PDB file of C-alpha atoms and ligand atoms in Angstrom:
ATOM      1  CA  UNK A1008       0.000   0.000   0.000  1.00 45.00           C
ATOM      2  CA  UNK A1009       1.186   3.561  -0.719  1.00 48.00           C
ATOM      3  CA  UNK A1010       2.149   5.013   2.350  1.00 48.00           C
ATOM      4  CA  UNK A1011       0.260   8.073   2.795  1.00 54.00           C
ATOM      5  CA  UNK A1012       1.681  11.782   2.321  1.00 55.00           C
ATOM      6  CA  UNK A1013       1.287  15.229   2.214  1.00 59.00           C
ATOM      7  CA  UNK A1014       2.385  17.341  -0.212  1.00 66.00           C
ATOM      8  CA  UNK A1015       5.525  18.617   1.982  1.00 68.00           C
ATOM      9  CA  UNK A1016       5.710  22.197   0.864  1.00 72.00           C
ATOM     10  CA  UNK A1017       1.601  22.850   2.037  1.00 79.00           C
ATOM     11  CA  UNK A1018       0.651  24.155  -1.072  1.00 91.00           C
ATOM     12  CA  UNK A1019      -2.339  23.018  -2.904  1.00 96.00           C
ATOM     13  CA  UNK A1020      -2.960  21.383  -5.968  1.00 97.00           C
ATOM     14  CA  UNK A1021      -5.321  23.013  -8.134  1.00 98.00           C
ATOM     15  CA  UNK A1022      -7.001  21.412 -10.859  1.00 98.00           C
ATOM     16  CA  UNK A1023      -8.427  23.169 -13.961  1.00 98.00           C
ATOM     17  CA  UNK A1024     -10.008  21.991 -17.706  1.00 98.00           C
ATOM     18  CA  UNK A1025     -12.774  22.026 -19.194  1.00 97.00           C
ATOM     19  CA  UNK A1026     -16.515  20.287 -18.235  1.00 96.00           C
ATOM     20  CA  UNK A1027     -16.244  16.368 -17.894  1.00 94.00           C
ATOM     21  CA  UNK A1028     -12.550  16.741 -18.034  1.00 96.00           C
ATOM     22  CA  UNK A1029     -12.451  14.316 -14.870  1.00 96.00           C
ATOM     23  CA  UNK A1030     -11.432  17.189 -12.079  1.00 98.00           C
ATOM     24  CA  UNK A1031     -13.726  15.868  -9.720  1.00 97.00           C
ATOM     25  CA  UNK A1032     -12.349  12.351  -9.651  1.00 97.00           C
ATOM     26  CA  UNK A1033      -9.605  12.792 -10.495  1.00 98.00           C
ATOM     27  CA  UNK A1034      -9.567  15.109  -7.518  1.00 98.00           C
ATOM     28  CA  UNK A1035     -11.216  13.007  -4.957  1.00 98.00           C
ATOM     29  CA  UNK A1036      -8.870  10.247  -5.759  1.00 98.00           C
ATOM     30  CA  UNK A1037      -5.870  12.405  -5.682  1.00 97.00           C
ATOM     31  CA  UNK A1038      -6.626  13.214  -1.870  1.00 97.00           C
ATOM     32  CA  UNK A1039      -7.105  10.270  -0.854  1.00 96.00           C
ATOM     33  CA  UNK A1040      -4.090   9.016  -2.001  1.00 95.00           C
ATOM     34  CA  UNK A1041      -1.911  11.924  -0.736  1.00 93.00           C
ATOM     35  CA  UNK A1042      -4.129  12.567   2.242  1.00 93.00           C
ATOM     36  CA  UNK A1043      -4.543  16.118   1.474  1.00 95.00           C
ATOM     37  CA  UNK A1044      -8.483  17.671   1.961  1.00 96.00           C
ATOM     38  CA  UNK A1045     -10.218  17.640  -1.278  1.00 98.00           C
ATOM     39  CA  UNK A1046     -12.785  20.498  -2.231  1.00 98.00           C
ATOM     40  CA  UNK A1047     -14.681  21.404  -5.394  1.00 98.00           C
ATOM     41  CA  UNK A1048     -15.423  24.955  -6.103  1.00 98.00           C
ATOM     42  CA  UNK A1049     -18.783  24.247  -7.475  1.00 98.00           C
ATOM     43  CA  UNK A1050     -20.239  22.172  -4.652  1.00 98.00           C
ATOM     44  CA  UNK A1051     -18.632  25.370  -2.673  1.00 98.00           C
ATOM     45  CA  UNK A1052     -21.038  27.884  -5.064  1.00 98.00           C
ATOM     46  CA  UNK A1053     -24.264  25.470  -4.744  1.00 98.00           C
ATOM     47  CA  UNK A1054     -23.835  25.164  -0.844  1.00 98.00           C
ATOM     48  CA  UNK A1055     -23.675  28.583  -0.453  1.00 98.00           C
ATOM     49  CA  UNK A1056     -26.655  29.321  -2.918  1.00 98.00           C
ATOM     50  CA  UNK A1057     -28.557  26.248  -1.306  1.00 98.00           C
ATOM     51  CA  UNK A1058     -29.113  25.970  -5.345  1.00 97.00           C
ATOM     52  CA  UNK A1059     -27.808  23.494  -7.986  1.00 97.00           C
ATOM     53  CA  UNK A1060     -25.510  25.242 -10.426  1.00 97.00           C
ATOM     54  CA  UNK A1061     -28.066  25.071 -13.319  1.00 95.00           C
ATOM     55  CA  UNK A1062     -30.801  26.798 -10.751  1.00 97.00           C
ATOM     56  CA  UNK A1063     -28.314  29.586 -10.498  1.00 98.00           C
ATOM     57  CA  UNK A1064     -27.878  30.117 -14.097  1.00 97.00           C
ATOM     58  CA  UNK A1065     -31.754  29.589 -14.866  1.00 96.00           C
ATOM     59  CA  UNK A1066     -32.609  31.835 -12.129  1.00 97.00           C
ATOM     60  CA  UNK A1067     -29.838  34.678 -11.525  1.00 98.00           C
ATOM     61  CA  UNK A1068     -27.606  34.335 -14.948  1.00 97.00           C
ATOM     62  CA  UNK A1069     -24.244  33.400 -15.821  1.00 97.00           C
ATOM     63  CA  UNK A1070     -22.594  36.757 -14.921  1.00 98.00           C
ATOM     64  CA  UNK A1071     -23.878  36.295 -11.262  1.00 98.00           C
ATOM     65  CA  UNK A1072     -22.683  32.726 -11.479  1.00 98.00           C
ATOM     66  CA  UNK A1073     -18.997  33.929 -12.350  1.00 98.00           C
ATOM     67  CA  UNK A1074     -19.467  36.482  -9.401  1.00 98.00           C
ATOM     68  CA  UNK A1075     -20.326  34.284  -7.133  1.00 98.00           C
ATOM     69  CA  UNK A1076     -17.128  31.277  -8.385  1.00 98.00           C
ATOM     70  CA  UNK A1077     -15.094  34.624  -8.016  1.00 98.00           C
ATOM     71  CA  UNK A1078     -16.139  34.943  -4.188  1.00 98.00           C
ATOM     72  CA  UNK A1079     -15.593  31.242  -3.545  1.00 98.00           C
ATOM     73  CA  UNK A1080     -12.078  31.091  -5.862  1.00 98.00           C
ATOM     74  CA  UNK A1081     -10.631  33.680  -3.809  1.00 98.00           C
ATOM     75  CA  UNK A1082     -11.370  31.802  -0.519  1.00 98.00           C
ATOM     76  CA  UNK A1083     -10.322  28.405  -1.386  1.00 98.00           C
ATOM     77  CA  UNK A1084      -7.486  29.732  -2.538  1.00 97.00           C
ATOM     78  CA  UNK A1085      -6.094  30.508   1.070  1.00 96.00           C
ATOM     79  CA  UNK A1086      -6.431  27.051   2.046  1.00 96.00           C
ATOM     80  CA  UNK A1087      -3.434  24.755   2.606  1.00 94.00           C
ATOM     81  CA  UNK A1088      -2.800  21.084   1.902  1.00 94.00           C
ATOM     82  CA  UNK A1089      -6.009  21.011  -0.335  1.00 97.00           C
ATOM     83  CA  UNK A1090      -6.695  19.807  -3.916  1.00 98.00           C
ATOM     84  CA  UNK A1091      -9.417  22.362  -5.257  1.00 98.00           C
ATOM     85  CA  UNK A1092     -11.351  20.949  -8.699  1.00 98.00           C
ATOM     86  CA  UNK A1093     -12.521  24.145 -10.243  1.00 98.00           C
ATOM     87  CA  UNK A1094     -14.908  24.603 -12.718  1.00 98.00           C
ATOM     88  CA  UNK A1095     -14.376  24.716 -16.678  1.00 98.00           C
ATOM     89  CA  UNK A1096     -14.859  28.637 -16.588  1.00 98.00           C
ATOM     90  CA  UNK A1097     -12.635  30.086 -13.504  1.00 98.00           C
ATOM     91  CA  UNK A1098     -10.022  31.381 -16.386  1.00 98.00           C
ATOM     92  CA  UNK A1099     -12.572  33.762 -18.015  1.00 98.00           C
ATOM     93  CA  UNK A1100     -11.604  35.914 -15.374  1.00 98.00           C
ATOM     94  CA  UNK A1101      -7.911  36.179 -14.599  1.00 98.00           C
ATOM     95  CA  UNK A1102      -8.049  37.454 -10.913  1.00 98.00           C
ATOM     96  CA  UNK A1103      -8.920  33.349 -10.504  1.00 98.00           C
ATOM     97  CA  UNK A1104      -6.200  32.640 -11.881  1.00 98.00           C
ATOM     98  CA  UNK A1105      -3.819  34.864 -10.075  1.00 98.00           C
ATOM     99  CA  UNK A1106      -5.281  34.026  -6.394  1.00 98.00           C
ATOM    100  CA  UNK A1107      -5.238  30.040  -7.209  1.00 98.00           C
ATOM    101  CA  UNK A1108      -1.384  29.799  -7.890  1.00 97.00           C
ATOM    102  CA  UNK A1109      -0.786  31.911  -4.977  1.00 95.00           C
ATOM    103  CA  UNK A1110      -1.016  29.262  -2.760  1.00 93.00           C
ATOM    104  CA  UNK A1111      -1.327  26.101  -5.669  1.00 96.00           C
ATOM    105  CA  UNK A1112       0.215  24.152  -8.592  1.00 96.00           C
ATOM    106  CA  UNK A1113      -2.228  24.388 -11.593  1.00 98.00           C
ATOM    107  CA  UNK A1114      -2.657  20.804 -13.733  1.00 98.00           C
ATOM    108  CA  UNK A1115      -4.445  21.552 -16.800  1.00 98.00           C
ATOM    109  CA  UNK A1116      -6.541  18.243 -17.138  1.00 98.00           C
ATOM    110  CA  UNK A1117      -6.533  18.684 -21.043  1.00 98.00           C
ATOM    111  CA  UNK A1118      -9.063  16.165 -23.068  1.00 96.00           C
ATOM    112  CA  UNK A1119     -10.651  16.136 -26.397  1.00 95.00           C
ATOM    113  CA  UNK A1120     -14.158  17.448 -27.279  1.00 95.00           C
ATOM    114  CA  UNK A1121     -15.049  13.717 -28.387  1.00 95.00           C
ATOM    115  CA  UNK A1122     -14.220  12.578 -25.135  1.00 94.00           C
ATOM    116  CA  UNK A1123     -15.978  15.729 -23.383  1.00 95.00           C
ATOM    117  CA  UNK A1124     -18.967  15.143 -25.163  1.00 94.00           C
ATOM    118  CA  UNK A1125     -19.151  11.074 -24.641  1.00 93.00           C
ATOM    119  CA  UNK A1126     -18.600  11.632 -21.084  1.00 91.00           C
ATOM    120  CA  UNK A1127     -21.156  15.004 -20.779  1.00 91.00           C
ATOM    121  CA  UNK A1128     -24.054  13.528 -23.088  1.00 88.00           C
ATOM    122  CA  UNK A1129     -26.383  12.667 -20.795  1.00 86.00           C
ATOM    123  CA  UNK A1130     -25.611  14.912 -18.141  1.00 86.00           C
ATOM    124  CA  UNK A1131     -28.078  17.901 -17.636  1.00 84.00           C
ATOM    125  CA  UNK A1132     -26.474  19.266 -14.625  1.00 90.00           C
ATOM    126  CA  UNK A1133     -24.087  21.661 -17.316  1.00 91.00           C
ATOM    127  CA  UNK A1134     -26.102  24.530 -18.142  1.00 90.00           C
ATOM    128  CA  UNK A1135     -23.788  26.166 -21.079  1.00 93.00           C
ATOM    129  CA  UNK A1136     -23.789  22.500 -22.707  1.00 91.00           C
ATOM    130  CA  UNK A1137     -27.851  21.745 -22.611  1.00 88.00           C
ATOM    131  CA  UNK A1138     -28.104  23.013 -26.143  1.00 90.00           C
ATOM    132  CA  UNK A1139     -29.011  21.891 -29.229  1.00 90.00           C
ATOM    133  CA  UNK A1140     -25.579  21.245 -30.763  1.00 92.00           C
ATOM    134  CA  UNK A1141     -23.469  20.318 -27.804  1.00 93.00           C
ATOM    135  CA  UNK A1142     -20.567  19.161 -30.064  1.00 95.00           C
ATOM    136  CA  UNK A1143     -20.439  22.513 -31.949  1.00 96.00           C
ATOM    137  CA  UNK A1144     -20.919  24.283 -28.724  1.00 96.00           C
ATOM    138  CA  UNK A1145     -18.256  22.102 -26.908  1.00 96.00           C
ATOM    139  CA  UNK A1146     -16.098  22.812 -30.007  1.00 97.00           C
ATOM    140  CA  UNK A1147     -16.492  27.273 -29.898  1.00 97.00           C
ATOM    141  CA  UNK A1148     -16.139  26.891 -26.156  1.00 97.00           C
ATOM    142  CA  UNK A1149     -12.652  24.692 -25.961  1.00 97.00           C
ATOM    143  CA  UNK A1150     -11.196  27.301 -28.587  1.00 96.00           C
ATOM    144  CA  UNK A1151     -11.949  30.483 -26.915  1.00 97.00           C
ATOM    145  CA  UNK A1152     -10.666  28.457 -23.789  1.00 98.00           C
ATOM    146  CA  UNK A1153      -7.562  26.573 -24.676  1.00 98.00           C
ATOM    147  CA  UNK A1154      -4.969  29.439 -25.144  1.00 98.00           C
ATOM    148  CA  UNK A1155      -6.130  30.518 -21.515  1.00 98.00           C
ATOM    149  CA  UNK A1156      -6.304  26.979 -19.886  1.00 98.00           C
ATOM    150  CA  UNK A1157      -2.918  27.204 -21.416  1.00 98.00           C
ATOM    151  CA  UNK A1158      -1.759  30.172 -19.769  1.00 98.00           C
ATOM    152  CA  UNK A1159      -2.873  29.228 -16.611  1.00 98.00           C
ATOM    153  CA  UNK A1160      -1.168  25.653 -16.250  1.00 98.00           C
ATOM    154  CA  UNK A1161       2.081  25.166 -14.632  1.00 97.00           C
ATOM    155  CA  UNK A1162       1.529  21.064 -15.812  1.00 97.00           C
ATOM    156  CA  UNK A1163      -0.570  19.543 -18.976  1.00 98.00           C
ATOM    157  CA  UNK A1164      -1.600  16.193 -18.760  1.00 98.00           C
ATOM    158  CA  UNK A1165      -3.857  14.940 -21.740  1.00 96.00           C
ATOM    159  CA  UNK A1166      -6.737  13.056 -19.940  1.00 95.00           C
ATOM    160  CA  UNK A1167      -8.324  11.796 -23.166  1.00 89.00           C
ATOM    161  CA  UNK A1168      -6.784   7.988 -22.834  1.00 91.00           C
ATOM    162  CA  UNK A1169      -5.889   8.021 -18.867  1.00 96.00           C
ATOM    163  CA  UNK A1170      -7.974   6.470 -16.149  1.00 97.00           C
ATOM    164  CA  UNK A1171      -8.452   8.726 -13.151  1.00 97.00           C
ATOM    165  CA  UNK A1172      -5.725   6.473 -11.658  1.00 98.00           C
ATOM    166  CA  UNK A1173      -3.262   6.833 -14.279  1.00 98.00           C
ATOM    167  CA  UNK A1174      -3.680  10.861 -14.200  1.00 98.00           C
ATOM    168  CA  UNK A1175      -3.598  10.921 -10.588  1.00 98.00           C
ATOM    169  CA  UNK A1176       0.090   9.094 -11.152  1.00 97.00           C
ATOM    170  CA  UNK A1177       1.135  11.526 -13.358  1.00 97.00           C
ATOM    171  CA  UNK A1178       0.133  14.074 -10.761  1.00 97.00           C
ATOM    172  CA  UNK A1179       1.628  12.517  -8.139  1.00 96.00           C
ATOM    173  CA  UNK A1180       4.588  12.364 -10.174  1.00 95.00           C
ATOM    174  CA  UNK A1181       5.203  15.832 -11.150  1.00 95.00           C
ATOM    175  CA  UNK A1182       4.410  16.609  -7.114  1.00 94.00           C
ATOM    176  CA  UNK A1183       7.125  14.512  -5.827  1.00 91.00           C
ATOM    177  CA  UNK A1184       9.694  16.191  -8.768  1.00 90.00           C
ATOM    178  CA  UNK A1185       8.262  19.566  -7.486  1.00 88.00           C
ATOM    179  CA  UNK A1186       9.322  18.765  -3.937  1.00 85.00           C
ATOM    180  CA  UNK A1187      12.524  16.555  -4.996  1.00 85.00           C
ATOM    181  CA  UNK A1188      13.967  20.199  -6.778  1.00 83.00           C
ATOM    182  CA  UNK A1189      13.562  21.863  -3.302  1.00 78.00           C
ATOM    183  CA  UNK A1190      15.196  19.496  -1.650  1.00 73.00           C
TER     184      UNK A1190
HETATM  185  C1  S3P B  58     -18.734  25.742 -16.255  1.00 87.02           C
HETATM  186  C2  S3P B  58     -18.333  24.544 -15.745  1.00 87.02           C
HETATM  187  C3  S3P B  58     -19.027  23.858 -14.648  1.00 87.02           C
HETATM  188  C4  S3P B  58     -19.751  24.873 -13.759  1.00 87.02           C
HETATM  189  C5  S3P B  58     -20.637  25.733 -14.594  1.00 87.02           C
HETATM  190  C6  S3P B  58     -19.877  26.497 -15.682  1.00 87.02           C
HETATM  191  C7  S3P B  58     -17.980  26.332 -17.390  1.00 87.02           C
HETATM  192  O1  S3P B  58     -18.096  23.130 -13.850  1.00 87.02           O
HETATM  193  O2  S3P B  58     -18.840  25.653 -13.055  1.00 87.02           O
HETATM  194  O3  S3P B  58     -21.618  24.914 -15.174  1.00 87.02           O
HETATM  195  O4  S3P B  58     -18.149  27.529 -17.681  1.00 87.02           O
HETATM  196  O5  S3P B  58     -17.180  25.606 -18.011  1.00 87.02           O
HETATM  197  P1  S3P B  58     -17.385  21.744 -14.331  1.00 87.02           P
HETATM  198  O6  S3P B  58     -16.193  22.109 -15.125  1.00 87.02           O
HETATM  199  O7  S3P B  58     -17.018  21.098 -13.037  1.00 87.02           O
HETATM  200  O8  S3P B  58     -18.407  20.986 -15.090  1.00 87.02           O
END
């Protein structure tokens, strides 16, 4: 059994992409394994809404959405020894950005729109992807996106092939180099 471990230096490991990219379980795994706290920024937004996230959208709009992801963003972003699945659109707005690698290592969980829209398909809980055209819409999205996913990434792993165990290796991996360099 792996013996359990912290990632030494506190930080947290932040975890961005685009919807059905596997952030969430990927995530939840991840802690376990490293026995680190594991939080999602969405579940953050719908707790304190007491509303799912498409309820917000229907109800309130996306631009009060993003207001209230920037509220929760900049809190979990003082947390230590956490791994923090965002959601898809946190790097729309760059302050996110900035206040999650204060404190974080950002993996880019990078995976095609094929395998986006297999895994998203019938999954209403997305309210920018319960269109008509999901694949063309999935498509628009990712490119407007990618450069800034990019951007924000200190690590890339391409998700498309990987089982949540084998990304959560190559996490792991990258982690341990991370903390080998300050040794
Ligand atoms: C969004 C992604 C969703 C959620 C909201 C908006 C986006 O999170 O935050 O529906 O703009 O990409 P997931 O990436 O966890 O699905």
């Amino acid at each position: 059994m792996e013996k359990k471990r912290r990632f030494r230096s506190n930080g947290n490991i932040v975890l961005i992409g685009f919807m059905g990219s596997g952030k969430s379980s990927v995530g939840k795994y991840l802690a376990s394994c490293l026995n680190l706290e594991y939080i999602s920024s969405d579940d953050i937004i719908e707790e304190r809404e007491k509303m799912k996230i498409s309820d917000i959208f229907k109800k309130y709009g996306e631009k009060y959405f993003r207001e209230r992801e920037k509220e929760v963003i900049r809190d979990v972003s003082n947390r230590k020894n956490t791994v923090i699945a965002t959601g898809g659109g946190i790097v729309l707005n760059w302050e996110n950005v900035e206040n999650l690698k204060k404190n974080g290592v950002t993996f880019f969980l990078r995976t095609s729109c094929g395998t986006i829209y297999n895994r998203i398909k019938d999954d209403k809980t997305r309210p920018l992807l319960d269109v008509e055209d999901p694949i063309s819409t999935i498509r628009r999205i990712l490119k407007v996106r990618m450069p800034l996913y990019k951007a924000a990434s200190d690590y890339i792993i391409d998700t498309s092939r990987l089982s949540v165990e084998e990304v959560s290796e190559k996490i792991k991996n990258y982690i341990r180099r991370i903390e080998d360099e300050k040794d």
